[in-house]
C-alpha cells in the first residue's frame, strides 16, 4: 500500500497531514527517511513517525438494527446500551455515526474510524438519512414546502437544510434529511404543530436497513466506500 495510506490507517492523521509529515522527513521506513508519499510499503516494514513505530489498524464498520428502549451510548445508563448486543472485541473503541433517541428504532452505523463517521455526520457531506415517521395528526399541505425551504428550530442559528417529505399514509411520512441536529426530526414536526409518535431510520446514504431488529452485520467493502465519495 502507499505510504500516505499506511500513515492514515495507523494514526488519526488526514491524508493532507500524513503527506505533510512524510514530505518534511518525519517518517522512516526500515531505517531510511522516506519523503515520497507514493512509496509502496508493506505491513511487515518497520515504519516510524518521529521515532514511534506505527501499526496499521483494520477499522471495523458495523450496521445494527436498533431496538426501542436501547441507548446509543457505550455504557448502560437508565436504559441498556445497544453495544450489549455486539459480541466483538474492544467495544470501547467503537462509536456511533449519528445517534438515535432511546424511543427511536432502525439503522445505526458503528465504527472505530473517526474520519469515516465524520463523512456521515457532517452536514457538509450532505449524507442523507431517511426516517419513517409516525405522527399524532395528518401533515398539513404547506409542510412539504416548509421543510424543503428550511425551518427555524428553537435555539438554532441557521435554518434546517432542505429536507424531502413524502406522505405515505394519513399520519405517516418518510422524511429525508442531510444533517443530524439534536432531536432534529421531533423538533421539525413540533415546529409545524405536529408530534412524532414513532421514529424509525430506514437508510443512511445508499445503504438500507436489511436485518431484523436487534441484529447486526459488518458492512461490505462497497458499502463502506459509498460513504467516502
Ligand atoms: N431525530 C430525532 O428527533 N430523533 C432521532 O432519534 C433521530 C433523529
Short mmCIF file of N, CA, C and O and ligand atoms in Angstrom, two decimals, residues 66 72 98-105 129 131 175 177 179-188 196 199-201, ligand 1:
data_model
loop_
_atom_site.label_atom_id
_atom_site.label_comp_id
_atom_site.label_asym_id
_atom_site.label_seq_id
_atom_site.Cartn_x
_atom_site.Cartn_y
_atom_site.Cartn_z
N UNK A 66 -31.31 -1.00 15.57
CA UNK A 66 -31.50 -0.62 16.98
C UNK A 66 -32.94 -0.90 17.43
O UNK A 66 -33.89 -0.44 16.81
N UNK A 72 -27.85 4.84 22.50
CA UNK A 72 -26.65 4.90 21.67
C UNK A 72 -25.49 5.46 22.49
O UNK A 72 -24.95 6.53 22.21
N UNK A 98 -23.94 8.98 14.25
CA UNK A 98 -25.31 9.52 14.19
C UNK A 98 -26.23 8.75 15.10
O UNK A 98 -26.77 7.71 14.73
N UNK A 99 -26.45 9.27 16.30
CA UNK A 99 -27.22 8.54 17.31
C UNK A 99 -28.72 8.59 17.04
O UNK A 99 -29.19 9.48 16.34
N UNK A 100 -29.41 7.64 17.63
CA UNK A 100 -30.88 7.66 17.66
C UNK A 100 -31.33 7.80 19.11
O UNK A 100 -30.65 7.29 20.01
N UNK A 101 -32.49 8.41 19.31
CA UNK A 101 -33.04 8.54 20.66
C UNK A 101 -33.44 7.17 21.20
O UNK A 101 -33.64 6.22 20.43
N UNK A 102 -33.64 7.11 22.50
CA UNK A 102 -33.98 5.83 23.15
C UNK A 102 -35.26 5.23 22.57
O UNK A 102 -35.38 4.01 22.42
N UNK A 103 -36.23 6.10 22.22
CA UNK A 103 -37.50 5.57 21.70
C UNK A 103 -37.50 5.42 20.18
O UNK A 103 -38.51 5.03 19.59
N UNK A 104 -36.40 5.75 19.51
CA UNK A 104 -36.30 5.56 18.06
C UNK A 104 -35.75 4.18 17.75
O UNK A 104 -35.05 3.58 18.57
N UNK A 105 -36.05 3.70 16.55
CA UNK A 105 -35.56 2.39 16.12
C UNK A 105 -34.86 2.56 14.76
O UNK A 105 -34.96 3.60 14.12
N UNK A 129 -30.24 10.80 5.42
CA UNK A 129 -30.79 9.87 6.40
C UNK A 129 -32.29 9.85 6.18
O UNK A 129 -32.93 10.91 6.17
N UNK A 131 -35.99 8.72 7.39
CA UNK A 131 -36.77 8.34 8.56
C UNK A 131 -38.22 8.07 8.18
O UNK A 131 -38.82 8.85 7.43
N UNK A 175 -39.23 11.07 5.80
CA UNK A 175 -38.52 12.35 5.82
C UNK A 175 -37.05 12.08 5.57
O UNK A 175 -36.44 11.25 6.26
N UNK A 177 -33.36 13.81 5.56
CA UNK A 177 -32.59 14.99 5.96
C UNK A 177 -31.09 14.70 5.76
O UNK A 177 -30.69 13.53 5.66
N UNK A 179 -28.66 16.29 7.75
CA UNK A 179 -27.94 16.74 8.94
C UNK A 179 -28.51 16.00 10.14
O UNK A 179 -29.43 15.19 9.99
N UNK A 180 -27.96 16.24 11.31
CA UNK A 180 -28.41 15.48 12.47
C UNK A 180 -28.36 16.31 13.74
O UNK A 180 -27.65 15.96 14.69
N UNK A 181 -29.11 17.41 13.74
CA UNK A 181 -29.17 18.22 14.96
C UNK A 181 -29.87 17.41 16.05
O UNK A 181 -30.63 16.49 15.76
N UNK A 182 -29.65 17.82 17.29
CA UNK A 182 -30.24 17.13 18.46
C UNK A 182 -31.76 17.03 18.30
O UNK A 182 -32.44 18.04 18.08
N UNK A 183 -32.30 15.81 18.37
CA UNK A 183 -33.76 15.57 18.24
C UNK A 183 -34.34 16.25 17.00
O UNK A 183 -35.46 16.78 17.04
N UNK A 184 -33.58 16.26 15.91
CA UNK A 184 -33.97 17.09 14.77
C UNK A 184 -35.37 16.79 14.22
O UNK A 184 -36.16 17.70 13.98
N UNK A 185 -35.66 15.51 14.01
CA UNK A 185 -36.94 15.19 13.37
C UNK A 185 -38.10 15.58 14.28
O UNK A 185 -39.08 16.20 13.84
N UNK A 186 -37.96 15.27 15.56
CA UNK A 186 -39.04 15.62 16.50
C UNK A 186 -39.22 17.13 16.56
O UNK A 186 -40.35 17.64 16.59
N UNK A 187 -38.12 17.86 16.54
CA UNK A 187 -38.22 19.33 16.63
C UNK A 187 -38.79 19.92 15.34
O UNK A 187 -39.51 20.92 15.38
N UNK A 188 -38.48 19.30 14.20
CA UNK A 188 -39.03 19.82 12.94
C UNK A 188 -40.55 19.70 12.93
O UNK A 188 -41.26 20.63 12.55
N UNK A 196 -44.21 13.74 16.86
CA UNK A 196 -43.72 12.43 16.41
C UNK A 196 -44.13 11.38 17.43
O UNK A 196 -43.83 11.52 18.61
N UNK A 199 -40.52 6.76 15.37
CA UNK A 199 -39.43 7.24 14.51
C UNK A 199 -38.49 6.08 14.21
O UNK A 199 -37.95 5.45 15.14
N UNK A 200 -38.33 5.81 12.93
CA UNK A 200 -37.55 4.64 12.52
C UNK A 200 -36.64 5.06 11.37
O UNK A 200 -37.11 5.59 10.36
N UNK A 201 -35.31 4.84 11.51
CA UNK A 201 -34.37 5.21 10.43
C UNK A 201 -34.20 4.03 9.49
O UNK A 201 -33.74 2.97 9.89
N1 LIG B 1 -34.33 12.93 15.07
C1 LIG B 1 -34.92 12.75 16.28
O1 LIG B 1 -35.67 13.58 16.75
N2 LIG B 1 -34.64 11.61 16.95
C2 LIG B 1 -33.85 10.63 16.47
O2 LIG B 1 -33.66 9.59 17.12
C3 LIG B 1 -33.25 10.83 15.21
C4 LIG B 1 -33.50 11.98 14.53
#
